[in-house]
Every structure is written in structure tokens, then in C-alpha cells.
Short mmCIF file of the C-alpha atoms (twelve columns), coordinates in Angstrom:
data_MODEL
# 
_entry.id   MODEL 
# 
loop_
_atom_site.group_PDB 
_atom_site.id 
_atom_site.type_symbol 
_atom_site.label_atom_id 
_atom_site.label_alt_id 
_atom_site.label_comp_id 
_atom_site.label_asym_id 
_atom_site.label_seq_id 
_atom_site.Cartn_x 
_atom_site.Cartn_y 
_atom_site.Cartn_z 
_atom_site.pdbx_PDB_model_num 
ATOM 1   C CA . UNK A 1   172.597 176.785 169.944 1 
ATOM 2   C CA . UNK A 2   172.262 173.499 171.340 1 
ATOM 3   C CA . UNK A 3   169.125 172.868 169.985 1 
ATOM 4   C CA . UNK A 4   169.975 174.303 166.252 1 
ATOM 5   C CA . UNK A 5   173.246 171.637 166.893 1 
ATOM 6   C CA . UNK A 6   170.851 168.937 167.216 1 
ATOM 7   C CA . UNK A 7   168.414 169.538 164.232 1 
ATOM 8   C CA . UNK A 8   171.183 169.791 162.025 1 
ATOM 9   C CA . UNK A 9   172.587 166.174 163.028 1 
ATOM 10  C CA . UNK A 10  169.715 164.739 162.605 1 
ATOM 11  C CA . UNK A 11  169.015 166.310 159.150 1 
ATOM 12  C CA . UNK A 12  172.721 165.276 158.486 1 
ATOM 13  C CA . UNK A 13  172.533 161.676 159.186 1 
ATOM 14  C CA . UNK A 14  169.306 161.484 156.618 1 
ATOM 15  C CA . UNK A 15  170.483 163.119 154.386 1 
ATOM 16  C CA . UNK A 16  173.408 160.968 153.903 1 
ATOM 17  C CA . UNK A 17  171.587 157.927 154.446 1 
ATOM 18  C CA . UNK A 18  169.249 159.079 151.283 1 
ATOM 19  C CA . UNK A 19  172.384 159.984 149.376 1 
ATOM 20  C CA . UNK A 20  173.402 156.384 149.470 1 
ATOM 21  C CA . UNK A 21  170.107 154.703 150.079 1 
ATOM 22  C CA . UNK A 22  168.983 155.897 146.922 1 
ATOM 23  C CA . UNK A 23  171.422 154.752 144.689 1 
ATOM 24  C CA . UNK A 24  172.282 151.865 146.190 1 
ATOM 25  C CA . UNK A 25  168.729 150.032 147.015 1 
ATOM 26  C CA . UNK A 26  167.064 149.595 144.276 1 
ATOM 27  C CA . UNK A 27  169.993 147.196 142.832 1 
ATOM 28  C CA . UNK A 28  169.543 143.648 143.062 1 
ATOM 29  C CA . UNK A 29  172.284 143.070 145.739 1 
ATOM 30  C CA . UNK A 30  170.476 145.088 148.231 1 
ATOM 31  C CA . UNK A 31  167.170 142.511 149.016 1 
ATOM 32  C CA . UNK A 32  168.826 139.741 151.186 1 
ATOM 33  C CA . UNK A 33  171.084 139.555 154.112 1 
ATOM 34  C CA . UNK A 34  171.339 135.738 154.382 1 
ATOM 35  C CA . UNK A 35  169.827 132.579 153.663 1 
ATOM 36  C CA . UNK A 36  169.630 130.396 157.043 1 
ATOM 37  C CA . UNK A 37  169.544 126.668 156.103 1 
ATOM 38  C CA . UNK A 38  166.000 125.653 157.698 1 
ATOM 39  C CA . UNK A 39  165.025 122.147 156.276 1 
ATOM 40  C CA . UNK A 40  166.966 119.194 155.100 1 
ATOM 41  C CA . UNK A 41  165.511 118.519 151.262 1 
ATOM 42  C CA . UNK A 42  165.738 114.895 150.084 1 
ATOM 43  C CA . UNK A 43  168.915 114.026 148.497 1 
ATOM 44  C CA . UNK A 44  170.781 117.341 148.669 1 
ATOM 45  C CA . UNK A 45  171.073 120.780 149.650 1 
ATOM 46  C CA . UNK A 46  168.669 122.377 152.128 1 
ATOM 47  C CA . UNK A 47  165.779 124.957 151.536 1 
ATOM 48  C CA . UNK A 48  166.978 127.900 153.260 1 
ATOM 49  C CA . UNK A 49  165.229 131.689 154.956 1 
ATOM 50  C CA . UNK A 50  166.061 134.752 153.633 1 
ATOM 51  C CA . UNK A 51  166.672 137.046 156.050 1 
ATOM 52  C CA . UNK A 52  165.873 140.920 154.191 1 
ATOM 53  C CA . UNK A 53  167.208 144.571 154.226 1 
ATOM 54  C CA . UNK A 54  163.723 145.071 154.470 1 
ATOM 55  C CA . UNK A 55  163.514 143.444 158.195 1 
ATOM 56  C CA . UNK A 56  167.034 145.212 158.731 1 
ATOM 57  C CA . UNK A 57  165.759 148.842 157.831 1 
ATOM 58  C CA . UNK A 58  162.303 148.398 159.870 1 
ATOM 59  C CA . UNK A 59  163.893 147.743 162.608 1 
ATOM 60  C CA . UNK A 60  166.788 150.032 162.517 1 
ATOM 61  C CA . UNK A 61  163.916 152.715 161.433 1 
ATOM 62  C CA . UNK A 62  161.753 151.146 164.319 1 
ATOM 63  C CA . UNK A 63  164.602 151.963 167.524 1 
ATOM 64  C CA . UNK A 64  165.418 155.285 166.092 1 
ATOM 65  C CA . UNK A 65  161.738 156.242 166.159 1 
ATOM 66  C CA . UNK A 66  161.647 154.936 169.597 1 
ATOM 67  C CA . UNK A 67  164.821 156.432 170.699 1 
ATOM 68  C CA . UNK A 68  163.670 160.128 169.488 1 
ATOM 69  C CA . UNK A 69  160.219 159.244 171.524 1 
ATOM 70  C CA . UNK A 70  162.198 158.056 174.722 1 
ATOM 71  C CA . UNK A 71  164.773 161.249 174.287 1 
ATOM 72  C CA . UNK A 72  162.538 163.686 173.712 1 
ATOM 73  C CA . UNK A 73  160.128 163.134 176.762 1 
ATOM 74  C CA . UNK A 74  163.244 162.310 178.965 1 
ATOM 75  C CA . UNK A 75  163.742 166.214 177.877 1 
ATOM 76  C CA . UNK A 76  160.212 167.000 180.020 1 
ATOM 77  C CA . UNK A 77  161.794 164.439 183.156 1 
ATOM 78  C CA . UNK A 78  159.299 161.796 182.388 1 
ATOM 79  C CA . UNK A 79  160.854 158.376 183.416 1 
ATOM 80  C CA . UNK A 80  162.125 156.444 180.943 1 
ATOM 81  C CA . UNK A 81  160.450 153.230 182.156 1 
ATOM 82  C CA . UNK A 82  157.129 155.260 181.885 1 
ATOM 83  C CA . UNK A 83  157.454 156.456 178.113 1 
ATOM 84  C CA . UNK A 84  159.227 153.023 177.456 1 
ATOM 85  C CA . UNK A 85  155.746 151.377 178.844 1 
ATOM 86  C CA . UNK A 86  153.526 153.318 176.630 1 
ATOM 87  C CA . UNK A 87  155.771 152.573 173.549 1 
ATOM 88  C CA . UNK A 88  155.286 148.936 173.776 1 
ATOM 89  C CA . UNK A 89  152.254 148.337 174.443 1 
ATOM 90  C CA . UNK A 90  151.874 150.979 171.332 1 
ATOM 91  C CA . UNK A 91  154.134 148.456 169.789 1 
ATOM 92  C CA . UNK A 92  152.704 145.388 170.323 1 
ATOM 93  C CA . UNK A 93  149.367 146.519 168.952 1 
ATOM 94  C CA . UNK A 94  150.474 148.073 165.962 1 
ATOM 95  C CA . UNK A 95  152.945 145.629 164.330 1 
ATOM 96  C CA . UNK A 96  150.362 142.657 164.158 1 
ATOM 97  C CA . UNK A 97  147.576 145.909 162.796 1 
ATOM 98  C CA . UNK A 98  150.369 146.439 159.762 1 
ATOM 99  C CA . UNK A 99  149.535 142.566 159.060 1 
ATOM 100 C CA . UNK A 100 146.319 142.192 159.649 1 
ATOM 101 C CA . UNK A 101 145.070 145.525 157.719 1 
ATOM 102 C CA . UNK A 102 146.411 144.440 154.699 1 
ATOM 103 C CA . UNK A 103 145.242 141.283 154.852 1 
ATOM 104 C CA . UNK A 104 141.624 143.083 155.346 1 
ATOM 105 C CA . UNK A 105 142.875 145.722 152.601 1 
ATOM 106 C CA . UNK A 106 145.179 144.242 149.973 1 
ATOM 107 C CA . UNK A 107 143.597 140.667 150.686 1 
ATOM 108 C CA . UNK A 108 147.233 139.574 151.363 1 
ATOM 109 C CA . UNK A 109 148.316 137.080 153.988 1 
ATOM 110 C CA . UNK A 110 151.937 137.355 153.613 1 
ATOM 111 C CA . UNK A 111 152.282 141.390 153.781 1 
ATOM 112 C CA . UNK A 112 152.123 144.673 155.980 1 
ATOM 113 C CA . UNK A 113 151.414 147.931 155.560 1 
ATOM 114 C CA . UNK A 114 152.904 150.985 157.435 1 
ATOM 115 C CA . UNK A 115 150.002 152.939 156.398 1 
ATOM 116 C CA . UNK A 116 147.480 150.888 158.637 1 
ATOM 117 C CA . UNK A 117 149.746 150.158 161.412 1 
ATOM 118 C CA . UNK A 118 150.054 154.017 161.815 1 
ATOM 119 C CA . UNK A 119 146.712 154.966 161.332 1 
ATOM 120 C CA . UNK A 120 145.737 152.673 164.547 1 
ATOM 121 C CA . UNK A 121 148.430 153.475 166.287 1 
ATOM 122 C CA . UNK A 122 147.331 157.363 165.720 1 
ATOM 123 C CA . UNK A 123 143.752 156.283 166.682 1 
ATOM 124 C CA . UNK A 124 145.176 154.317 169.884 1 
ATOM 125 C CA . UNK A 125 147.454 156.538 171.214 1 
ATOM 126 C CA . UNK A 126 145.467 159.570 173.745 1 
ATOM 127 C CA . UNK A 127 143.041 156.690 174.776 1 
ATOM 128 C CA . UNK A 128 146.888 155.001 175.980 1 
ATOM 129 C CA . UNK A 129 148.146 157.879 177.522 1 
ATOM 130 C CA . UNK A 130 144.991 158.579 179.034 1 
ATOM 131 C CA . UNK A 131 144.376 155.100 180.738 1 
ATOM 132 C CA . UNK A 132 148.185 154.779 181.650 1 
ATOM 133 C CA . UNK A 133 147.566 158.296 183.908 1 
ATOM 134 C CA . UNK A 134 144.666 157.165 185.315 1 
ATOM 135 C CA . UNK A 135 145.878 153.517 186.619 1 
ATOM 136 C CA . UNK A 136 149.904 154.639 187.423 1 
ATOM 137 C CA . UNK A 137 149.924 155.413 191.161 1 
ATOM 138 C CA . UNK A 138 149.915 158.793 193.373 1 
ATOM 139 C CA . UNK A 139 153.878 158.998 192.933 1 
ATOM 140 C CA . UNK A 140 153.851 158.544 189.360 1 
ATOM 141 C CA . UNK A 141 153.170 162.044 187.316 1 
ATOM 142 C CA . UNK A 142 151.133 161.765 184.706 1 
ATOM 143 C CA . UNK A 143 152.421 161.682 181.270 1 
ATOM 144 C CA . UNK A 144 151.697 165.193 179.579 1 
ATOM 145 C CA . UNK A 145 149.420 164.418 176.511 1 
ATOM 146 C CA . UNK A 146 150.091 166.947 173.852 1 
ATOM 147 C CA . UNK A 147 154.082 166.614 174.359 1 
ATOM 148 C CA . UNK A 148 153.895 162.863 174.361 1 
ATOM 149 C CA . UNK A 149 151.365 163.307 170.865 1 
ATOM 150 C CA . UNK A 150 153.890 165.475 169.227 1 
ATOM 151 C CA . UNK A 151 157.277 163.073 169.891 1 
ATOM 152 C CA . UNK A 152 155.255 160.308 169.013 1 
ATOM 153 C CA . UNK A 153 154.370 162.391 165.387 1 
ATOM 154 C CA . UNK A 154 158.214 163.470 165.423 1 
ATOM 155 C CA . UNK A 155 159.179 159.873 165.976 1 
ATOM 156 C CA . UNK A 156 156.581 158.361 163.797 1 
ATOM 157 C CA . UNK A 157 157.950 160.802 161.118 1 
ATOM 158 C CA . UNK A 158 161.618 159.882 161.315 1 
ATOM 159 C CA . UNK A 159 160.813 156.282 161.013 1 
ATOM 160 C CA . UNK A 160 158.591 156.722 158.038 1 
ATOM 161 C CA . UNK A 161 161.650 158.245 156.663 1 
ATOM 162 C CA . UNK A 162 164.289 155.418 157.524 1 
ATOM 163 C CA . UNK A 163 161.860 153.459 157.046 1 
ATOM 164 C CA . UNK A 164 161.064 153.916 153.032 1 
ATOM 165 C CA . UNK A 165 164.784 152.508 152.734 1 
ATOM 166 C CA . UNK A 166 163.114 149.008 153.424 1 
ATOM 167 C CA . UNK A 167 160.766 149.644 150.632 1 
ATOM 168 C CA . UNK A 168 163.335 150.557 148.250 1 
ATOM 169 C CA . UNK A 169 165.195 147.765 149.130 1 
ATOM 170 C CA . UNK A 170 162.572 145.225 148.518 1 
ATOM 171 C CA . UNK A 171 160.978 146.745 145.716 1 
ATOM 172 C CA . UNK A 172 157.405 147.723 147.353 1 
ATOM 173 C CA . UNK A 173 155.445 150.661 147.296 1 
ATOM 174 C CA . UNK A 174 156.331 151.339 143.950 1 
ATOM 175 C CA . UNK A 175 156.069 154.455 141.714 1 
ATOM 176 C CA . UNK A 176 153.940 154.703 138.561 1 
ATOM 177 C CA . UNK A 177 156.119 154.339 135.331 1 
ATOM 178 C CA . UNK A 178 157.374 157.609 134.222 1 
ATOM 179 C CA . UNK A 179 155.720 157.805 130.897 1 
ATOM 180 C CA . UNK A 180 152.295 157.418 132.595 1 
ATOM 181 C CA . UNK A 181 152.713 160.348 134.630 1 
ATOM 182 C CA . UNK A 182 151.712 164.095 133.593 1 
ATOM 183 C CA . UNK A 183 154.234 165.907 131.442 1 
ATOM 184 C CA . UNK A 184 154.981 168.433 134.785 1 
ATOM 185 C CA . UNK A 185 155.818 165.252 136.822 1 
ATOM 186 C CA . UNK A 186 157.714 163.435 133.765 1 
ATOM 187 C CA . UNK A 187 159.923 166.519 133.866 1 
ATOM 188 C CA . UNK A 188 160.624 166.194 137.521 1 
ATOM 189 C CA . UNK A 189 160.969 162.904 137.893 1 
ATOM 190 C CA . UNK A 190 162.194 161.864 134.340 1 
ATOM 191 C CA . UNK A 191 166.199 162.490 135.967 1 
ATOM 192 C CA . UNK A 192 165.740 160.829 139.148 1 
ATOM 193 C CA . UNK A 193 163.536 158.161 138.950 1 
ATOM 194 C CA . UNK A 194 164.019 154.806 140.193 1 
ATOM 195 C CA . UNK A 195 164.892 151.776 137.957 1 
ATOM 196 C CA . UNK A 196 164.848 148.187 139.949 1 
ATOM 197 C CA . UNK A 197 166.859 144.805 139.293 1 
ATOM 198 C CA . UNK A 198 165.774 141.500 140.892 1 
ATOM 199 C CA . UNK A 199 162.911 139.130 139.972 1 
ATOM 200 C CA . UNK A 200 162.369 138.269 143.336 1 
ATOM 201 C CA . UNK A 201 161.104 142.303 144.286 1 
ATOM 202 C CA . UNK A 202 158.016 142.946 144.746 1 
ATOM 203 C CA . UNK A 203 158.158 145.401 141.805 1 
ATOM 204 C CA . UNK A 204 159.125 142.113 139.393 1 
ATOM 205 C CA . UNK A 205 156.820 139.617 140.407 1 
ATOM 206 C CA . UNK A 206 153.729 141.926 141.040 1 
ATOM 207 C CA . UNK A 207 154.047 144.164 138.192 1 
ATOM 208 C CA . UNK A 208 157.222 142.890 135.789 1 
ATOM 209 C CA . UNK A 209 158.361 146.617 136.158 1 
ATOM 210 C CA . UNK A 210 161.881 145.843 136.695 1 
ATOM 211 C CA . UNK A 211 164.267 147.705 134.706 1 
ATOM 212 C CA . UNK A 212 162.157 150.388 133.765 1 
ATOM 213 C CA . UNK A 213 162.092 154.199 134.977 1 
ATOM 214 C CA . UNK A 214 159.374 154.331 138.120 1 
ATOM 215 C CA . UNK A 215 158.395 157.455 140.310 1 
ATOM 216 C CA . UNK A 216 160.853 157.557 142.671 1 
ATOM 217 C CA . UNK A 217 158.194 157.796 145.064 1 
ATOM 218 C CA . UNK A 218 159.651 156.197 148.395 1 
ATOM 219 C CA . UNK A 219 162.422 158.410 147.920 1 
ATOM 220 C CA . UNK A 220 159.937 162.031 148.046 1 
ATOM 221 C CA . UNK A 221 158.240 159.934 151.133 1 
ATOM 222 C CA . UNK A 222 161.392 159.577 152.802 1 
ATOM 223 C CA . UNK A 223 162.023 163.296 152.156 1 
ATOM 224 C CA . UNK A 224 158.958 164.504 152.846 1 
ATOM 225 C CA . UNK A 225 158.515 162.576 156.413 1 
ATOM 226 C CA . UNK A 226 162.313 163.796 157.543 1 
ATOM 227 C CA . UNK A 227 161.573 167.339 156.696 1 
ATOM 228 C CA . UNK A 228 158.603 167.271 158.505 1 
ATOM 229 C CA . UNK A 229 160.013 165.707 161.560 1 
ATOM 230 C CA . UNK A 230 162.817 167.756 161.662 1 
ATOM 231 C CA . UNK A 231 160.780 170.957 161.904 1 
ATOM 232 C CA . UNK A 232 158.540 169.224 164.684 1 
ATOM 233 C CA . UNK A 233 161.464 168.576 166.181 1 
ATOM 234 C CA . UNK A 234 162.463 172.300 166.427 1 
ATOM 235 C CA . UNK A 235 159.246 173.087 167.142 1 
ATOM 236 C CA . UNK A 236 158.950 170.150 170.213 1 
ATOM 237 C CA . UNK A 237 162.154 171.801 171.411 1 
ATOM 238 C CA . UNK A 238 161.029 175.276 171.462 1 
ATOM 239 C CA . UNK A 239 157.834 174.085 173.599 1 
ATOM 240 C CA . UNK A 240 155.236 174.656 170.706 1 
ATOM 241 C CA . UNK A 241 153.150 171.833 170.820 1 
ATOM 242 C CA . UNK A 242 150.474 171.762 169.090 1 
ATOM 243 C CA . UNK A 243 153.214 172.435 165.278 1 
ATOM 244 C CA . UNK A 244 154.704 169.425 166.994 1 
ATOM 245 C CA . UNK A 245 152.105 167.254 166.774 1 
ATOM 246 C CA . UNK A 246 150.141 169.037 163.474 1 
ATOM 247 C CA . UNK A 247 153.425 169.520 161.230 1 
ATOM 248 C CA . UNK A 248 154.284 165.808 161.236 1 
ATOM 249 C CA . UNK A 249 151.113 164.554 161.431 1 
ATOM 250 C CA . UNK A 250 149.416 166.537 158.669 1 
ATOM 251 C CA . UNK A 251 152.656 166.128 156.498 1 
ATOM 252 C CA . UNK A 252 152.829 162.768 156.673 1 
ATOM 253 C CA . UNK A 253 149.182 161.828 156.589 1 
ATOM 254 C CA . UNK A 254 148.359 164.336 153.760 1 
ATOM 255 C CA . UNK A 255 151.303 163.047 151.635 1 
ATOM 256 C CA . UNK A 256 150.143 159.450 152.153 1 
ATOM 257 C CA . UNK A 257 147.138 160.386 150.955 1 
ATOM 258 C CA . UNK A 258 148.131 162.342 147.393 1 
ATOM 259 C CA . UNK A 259 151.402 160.038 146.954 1 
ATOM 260 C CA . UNK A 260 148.390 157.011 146.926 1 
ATOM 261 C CA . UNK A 261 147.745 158.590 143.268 1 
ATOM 262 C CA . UNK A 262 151.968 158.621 142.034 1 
ATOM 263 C CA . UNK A 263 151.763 155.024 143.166 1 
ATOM 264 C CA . UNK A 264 151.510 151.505 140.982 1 
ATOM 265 C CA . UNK A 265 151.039 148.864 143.266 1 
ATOM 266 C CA . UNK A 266 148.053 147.403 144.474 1 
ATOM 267 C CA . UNK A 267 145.823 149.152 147.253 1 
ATOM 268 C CA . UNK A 268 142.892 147.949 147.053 1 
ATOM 269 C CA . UNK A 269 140.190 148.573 144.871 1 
ATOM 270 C CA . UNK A 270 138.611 152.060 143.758 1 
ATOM 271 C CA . UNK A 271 139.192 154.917 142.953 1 
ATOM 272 C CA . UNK A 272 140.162 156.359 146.446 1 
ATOM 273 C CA . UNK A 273 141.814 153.961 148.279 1 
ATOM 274 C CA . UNK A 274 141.290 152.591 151.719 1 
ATOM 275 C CA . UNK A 275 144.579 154.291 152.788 1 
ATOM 276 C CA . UNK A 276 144.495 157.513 151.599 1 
ATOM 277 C CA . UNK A 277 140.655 157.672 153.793 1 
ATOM 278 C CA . UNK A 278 142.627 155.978 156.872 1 
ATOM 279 C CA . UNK A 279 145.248 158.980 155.809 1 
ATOM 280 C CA . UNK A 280 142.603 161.672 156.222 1 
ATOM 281 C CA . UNK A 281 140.983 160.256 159.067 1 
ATOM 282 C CA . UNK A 282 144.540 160.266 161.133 1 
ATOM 283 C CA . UNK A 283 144.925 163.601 160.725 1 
ATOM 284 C CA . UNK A 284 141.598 165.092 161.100 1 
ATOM 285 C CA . UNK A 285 141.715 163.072 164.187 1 
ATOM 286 C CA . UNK A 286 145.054 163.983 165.530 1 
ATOM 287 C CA . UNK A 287 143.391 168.368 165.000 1 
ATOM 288 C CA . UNK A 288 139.836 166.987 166.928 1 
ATOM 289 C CA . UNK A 289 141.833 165.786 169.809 1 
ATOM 290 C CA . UNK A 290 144.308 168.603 170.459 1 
ATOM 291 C CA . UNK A 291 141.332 170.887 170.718 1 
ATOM 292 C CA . UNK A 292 139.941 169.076 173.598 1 
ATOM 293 C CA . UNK A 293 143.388 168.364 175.369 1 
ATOM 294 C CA . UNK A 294 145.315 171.033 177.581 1 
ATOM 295 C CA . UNK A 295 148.220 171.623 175.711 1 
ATOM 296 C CA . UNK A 296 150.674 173.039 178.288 1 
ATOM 297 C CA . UNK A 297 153.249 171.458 180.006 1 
ATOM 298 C CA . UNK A 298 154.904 171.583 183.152 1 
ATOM 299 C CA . UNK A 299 158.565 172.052 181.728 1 
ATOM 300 C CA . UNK A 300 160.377 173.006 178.815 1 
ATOM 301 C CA . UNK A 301 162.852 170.596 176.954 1 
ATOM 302 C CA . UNK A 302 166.313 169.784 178.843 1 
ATOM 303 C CA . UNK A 303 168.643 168.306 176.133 1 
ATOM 304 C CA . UNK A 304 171.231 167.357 178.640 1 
ATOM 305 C CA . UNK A 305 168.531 165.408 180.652 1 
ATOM 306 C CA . UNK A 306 166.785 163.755 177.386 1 
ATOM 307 C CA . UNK A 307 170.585 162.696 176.426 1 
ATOM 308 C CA . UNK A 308 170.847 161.272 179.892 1 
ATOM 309 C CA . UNK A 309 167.988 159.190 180.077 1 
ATOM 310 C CA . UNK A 310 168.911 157.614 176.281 1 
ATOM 311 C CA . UNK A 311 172.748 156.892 176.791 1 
ATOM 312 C CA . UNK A 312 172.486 154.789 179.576 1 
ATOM 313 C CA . UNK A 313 173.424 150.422 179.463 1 
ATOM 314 C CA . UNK A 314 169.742 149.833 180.376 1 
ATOM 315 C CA . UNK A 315 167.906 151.975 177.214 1 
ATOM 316 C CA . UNK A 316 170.880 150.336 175.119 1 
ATOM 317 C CA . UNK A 317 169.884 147.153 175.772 1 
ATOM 318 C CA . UNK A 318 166.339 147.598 175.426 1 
ATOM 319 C CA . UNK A 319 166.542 149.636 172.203 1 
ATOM 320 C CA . UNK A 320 169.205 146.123 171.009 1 
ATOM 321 C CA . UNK A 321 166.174 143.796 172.202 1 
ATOM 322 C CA . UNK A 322 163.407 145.762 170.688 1 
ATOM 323 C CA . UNK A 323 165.817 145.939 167.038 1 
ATOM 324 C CA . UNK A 324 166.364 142.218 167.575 1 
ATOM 325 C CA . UNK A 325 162.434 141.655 167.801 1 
ATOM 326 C CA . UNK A 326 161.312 143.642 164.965 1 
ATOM 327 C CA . UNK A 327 163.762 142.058 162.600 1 
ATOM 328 C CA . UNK A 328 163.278 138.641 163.824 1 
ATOM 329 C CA . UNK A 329 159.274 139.674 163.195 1 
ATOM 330 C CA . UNK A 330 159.767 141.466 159.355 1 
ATOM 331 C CA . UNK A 331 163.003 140.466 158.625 1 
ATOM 332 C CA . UNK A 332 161.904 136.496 157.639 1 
ATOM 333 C CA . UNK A 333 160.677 136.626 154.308 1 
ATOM 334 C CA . UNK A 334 157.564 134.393 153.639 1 
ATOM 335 C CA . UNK A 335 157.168 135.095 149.836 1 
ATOM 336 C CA . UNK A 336 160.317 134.198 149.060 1 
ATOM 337 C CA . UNK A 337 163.131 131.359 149.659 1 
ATOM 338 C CA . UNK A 338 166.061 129.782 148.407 1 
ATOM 339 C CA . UNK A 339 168.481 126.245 148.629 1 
ATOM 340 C CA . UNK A 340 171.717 125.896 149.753 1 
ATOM 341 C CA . UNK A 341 174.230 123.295 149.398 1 
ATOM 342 C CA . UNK A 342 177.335 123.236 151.249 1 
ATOM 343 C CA . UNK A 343 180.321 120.976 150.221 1 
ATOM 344 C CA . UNK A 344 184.563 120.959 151.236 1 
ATOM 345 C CA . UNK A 345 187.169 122.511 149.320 1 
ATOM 346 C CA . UNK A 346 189.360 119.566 149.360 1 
ATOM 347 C CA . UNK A 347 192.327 121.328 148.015 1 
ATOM 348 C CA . UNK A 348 192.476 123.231 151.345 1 
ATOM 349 C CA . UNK A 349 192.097 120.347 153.259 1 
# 
């Protein structure tokens, strides 16, 4: 019962998060948190950063991923500080990849890309857990592979799904227009497609789509990736590994892959693009190395202990760090910027 109790939150919370995420985001109010003054301008004013909703979401998306990884493993007794190791050094690997693949990729200095941050953090991640068992000491037990594979897929799928709220937000990853699409798709998307406002989205300076009917294709992602997590999560609960680590994984990597085609922005050139191979070659991967790992465990999942390992003041403040991090890293935007002035209101003096 417990565990039903605990799938059905979860699918809750997303599910009203899309509710309002997807009417709300695309709107031209929804880019910027703040503009920090930064530099003193001759004569007046000051050229300002924008802070983004994009930053905020990524990290909000980044600390739930984490805190499903750190719960869920807590539910097999492995020490927080253990799982909490392997997560950032996962971390700190992948976030500069997300830059530095679509620099390679898009030929982009000033962007990321979820899709090649993940697919190196998929090809990373056994060679991790492996090394971390073989260097931790005799009183350290070693961290079970397949479990640790599938709440890493489970997390990775949740945050791909809070996660799309950031690209909604500011306007990238954008759908095809409507009218380009096949008549079956026009149908199903022709009622619930995405229109965006703001010239300073990526959809308005990239493409001048603004204000026109797109594929509301970050919102299927978002769906897609939470569906898929929430059945590895009742599968990761119920001890069945290998569905925990194949049913987010190939949902998620498989969708990246067709959604590539639904998709308008630029990823690179030809006709199959570098993603959608990275894509394949994730999950292809992910199916060669659970047939050469032992997939059992030594324990099943213990909510109560999971839950005890996450609620306590020092995974708080680490989770509040790690959020603090990641929006200080995504949340500055570098293609945008703005100028302030600030003056008295001298009738309230």
C-alpha cells in the first residue's frame, strides 16, 4: 500500500506541475527571474544579468533527480554519503559535457544540451560504480550495480520531466510548426500546441516562430519521461531491476531519438542527427551492460529507511547547496542582458 501511496504522489505532483507549467511557460513573463545590476555604464543606468526560469527549473529538476537517487538506494541501506559521492562526481562531469557537446554539436559556445550530458553520464556511470567498489575500504559494502543503474534511470527520468519546464520557459527545444506536420499529428496536436511570446526566446531569435502554433513537443517529453519513471519506480520498488533500469532508459532514449524528427531547432546537420545516434547508443548500451552485471541484490526496498536517510538537516542542506550551484551555473544567461536605472520617488521622501 505504501508503495502504491508513493507512486501516486509522485505522479500527482507532475501532473499538476504540467497542468500549470504548460499554460503558463510559454508566456513572455515566464523567462526571467531578475536582472542583477553587474556593471556601471557611462552616464547612466547599469547593464544588468538576467537570472532565468530556465536556471530555476534545472536546478529544481536537478535536486529532485538527486533526491529520488539518494532515497531510493537509502531504501537498499546504502549510506547516504556513499550514493551522495557517486552523484557528484557524476555531476561534475556531466554538467560541463551538456556545454561542451553542443559546442562540438550545435557549434554553440553559449548553450547546453541535456541530450549529451545524459548520454555521457549513461556511458560513465558502471565504470563509476565499479571503480568506487573497488577503491572504498573493507568496511564499506559495495554499491549494488543494477539497483544503483535503475534509480539513476528513475532519477534521470524525473528530471528530464521537470526539467522540459526550463525549456518551455525559455523557448528551446522547440516543436515543428503545426502546419508542417502530417495531417495525423496536425489533428493531435492542432488543440494543444504551444504558441510562444518574447523576442528574447530562443524560439524568436533563432527561428522568428513566436506567436505561431508549434508541436508542443517539450510538453509529450515531459510526459513521456514521468510516465516512464513512475513505472520504474514501481518496478525499483518491487525489486525488478533490470524494468528499472530498461523502462526509463529505453523510454527516454528512444523518445529522444523519434521526438529529434517533431523538432525545429537546430541539431546539427543531416539527416539523422548526432543526438538521436548518442540516443540509440545510450540505450543499446544501458541492455549490453545489464547482461554482463549480476542483477540481484542483497535487500529489498525499505521506504521507511529511504525516507530516513532523505529527511535529515544534513541531505537538506546538501540538496540546498547542490540547487544553489546548478542555478548559479545555468541560471546566468549569457545570450541575453538588460539595463537598469534606479532613481528616488521624491514624493515619498
Amino acid at each position: 500500500m505504501a508503495k502504491l501511496a508513493l507512486v501516486l504522489a509522485v505522479a500527482a505532483f507532475f501532473a499538476s506541475l504540467f497542468s500549470w507549467g504548460f499554460r503558463r511557460l510559454p508566456g513572455e513573463s515566464w523567462q526571467f527571474i531578475a536582472a542583477v545590476p553587474q556593471v556601471r555604464k557611462k552616464g547612466e543606468g547599469w547593464r544588468a544579468v538576467n537570472l532565468t526560469f530556465y536556471g530555476f527549473f534545472n536546478a529544481s529538476a536537478c535536486i529532485f533527480s538527486c533526491g529520488v537517487v539518494l532515497f531510493l538506494m537509502g531504501s537498499l541501506g546504502v549510506p547516504f554519503v556513499v550514493t551522495l559521492t557517486v552523484l557528484m562526481i557524476l555531476l561534475a562531469i556531466c554538467y560541463p559535457a551538456s556545454r561542451l557537446v553542443a559546442s562540438i554539436v550545435e557549434k554553440k559556445k553559449h548553450t547546453y544540451t541535456i541530450g549529451g550530458a545524459s548520454f555521457v553520464g549513461f556511458l560513465i556511470l558502471p565504470w563509476l560504480i565499479q571503480l568506487f567498489n573497488l577503491l572504498v575500504g573493507p568496511g564499506v559494502a559495495p554499491i549494488p550495480l543494477a539497483p544503483m543503474l535503475g534509480a539513476v534511470a528513475i532519477g534521470y527520468a524525473f528530471g528530464e520531466a521537470f526539467g522540459r519546464m526550463a525549456c518551455i520557459s525559455f523557448g528551446c527545444c522547440y516543436g515543428k510548426l503545426i502546419s508542417q506536420t502530417p495531417r495525423a499529428a496536425q489533428r493531435i496536436f492542432g488543440r494543444f500546441c504551444f504558441v510562444f511570446s518574447g523576442e528574447t526566446k530562443k524560439v524568436a531569435y533563432e527561428s522568428g516562430l513566436t506567436g505561431m502554433p508549434l508541436v508542443p513537443i517539450q510538453a509529450v517529453t515531459a510526459v513521456v519521461s514521468a510516465t516512464a519513471g513512475l513505472i520504474g519506480l514501481w518496478c525499483f520498488l518491487n525489486a525488478q531491476w533490470t524494468a528499472a533500469v530498461l523502462i526509463p532508459t529505453g523510454a527516454t532514449q528512444l523518445w529522444r531519438a523519434f521526438s529529434e524528427t517533431l523538432r525545429a531547432d537546430y541539431r546539427g546537420g543531416g539527416r539523422i542527427s548526432t543526438y538521436q545516434i548518442m540516443a540509440l547508443v545510450a540505450f543499446v548500451y544501458s541492455v549490453a551492460v545489464l547482461l554482463i552485471v549480476e542483477s540481484a541484490a542483497t535487500t529489498t526496498p525499505d521506504l521507511t529507511a529511504g525516507l530516513r536517510g532523505l529527511m535529515t538537516a544534513k541531505a537538506i542542506v546538501v540538496l540546498e547547496a547542490l540547487w544553489l550551484a546548478v542555478f548559479m551555473y545555468l541560471g546566468r544567461s549569457s545570450v541575453t542582458s538588460s539595463d537598469l536605472s534606479f532613481h528616488v520617488v521624491k514624493e515619498r521622501v
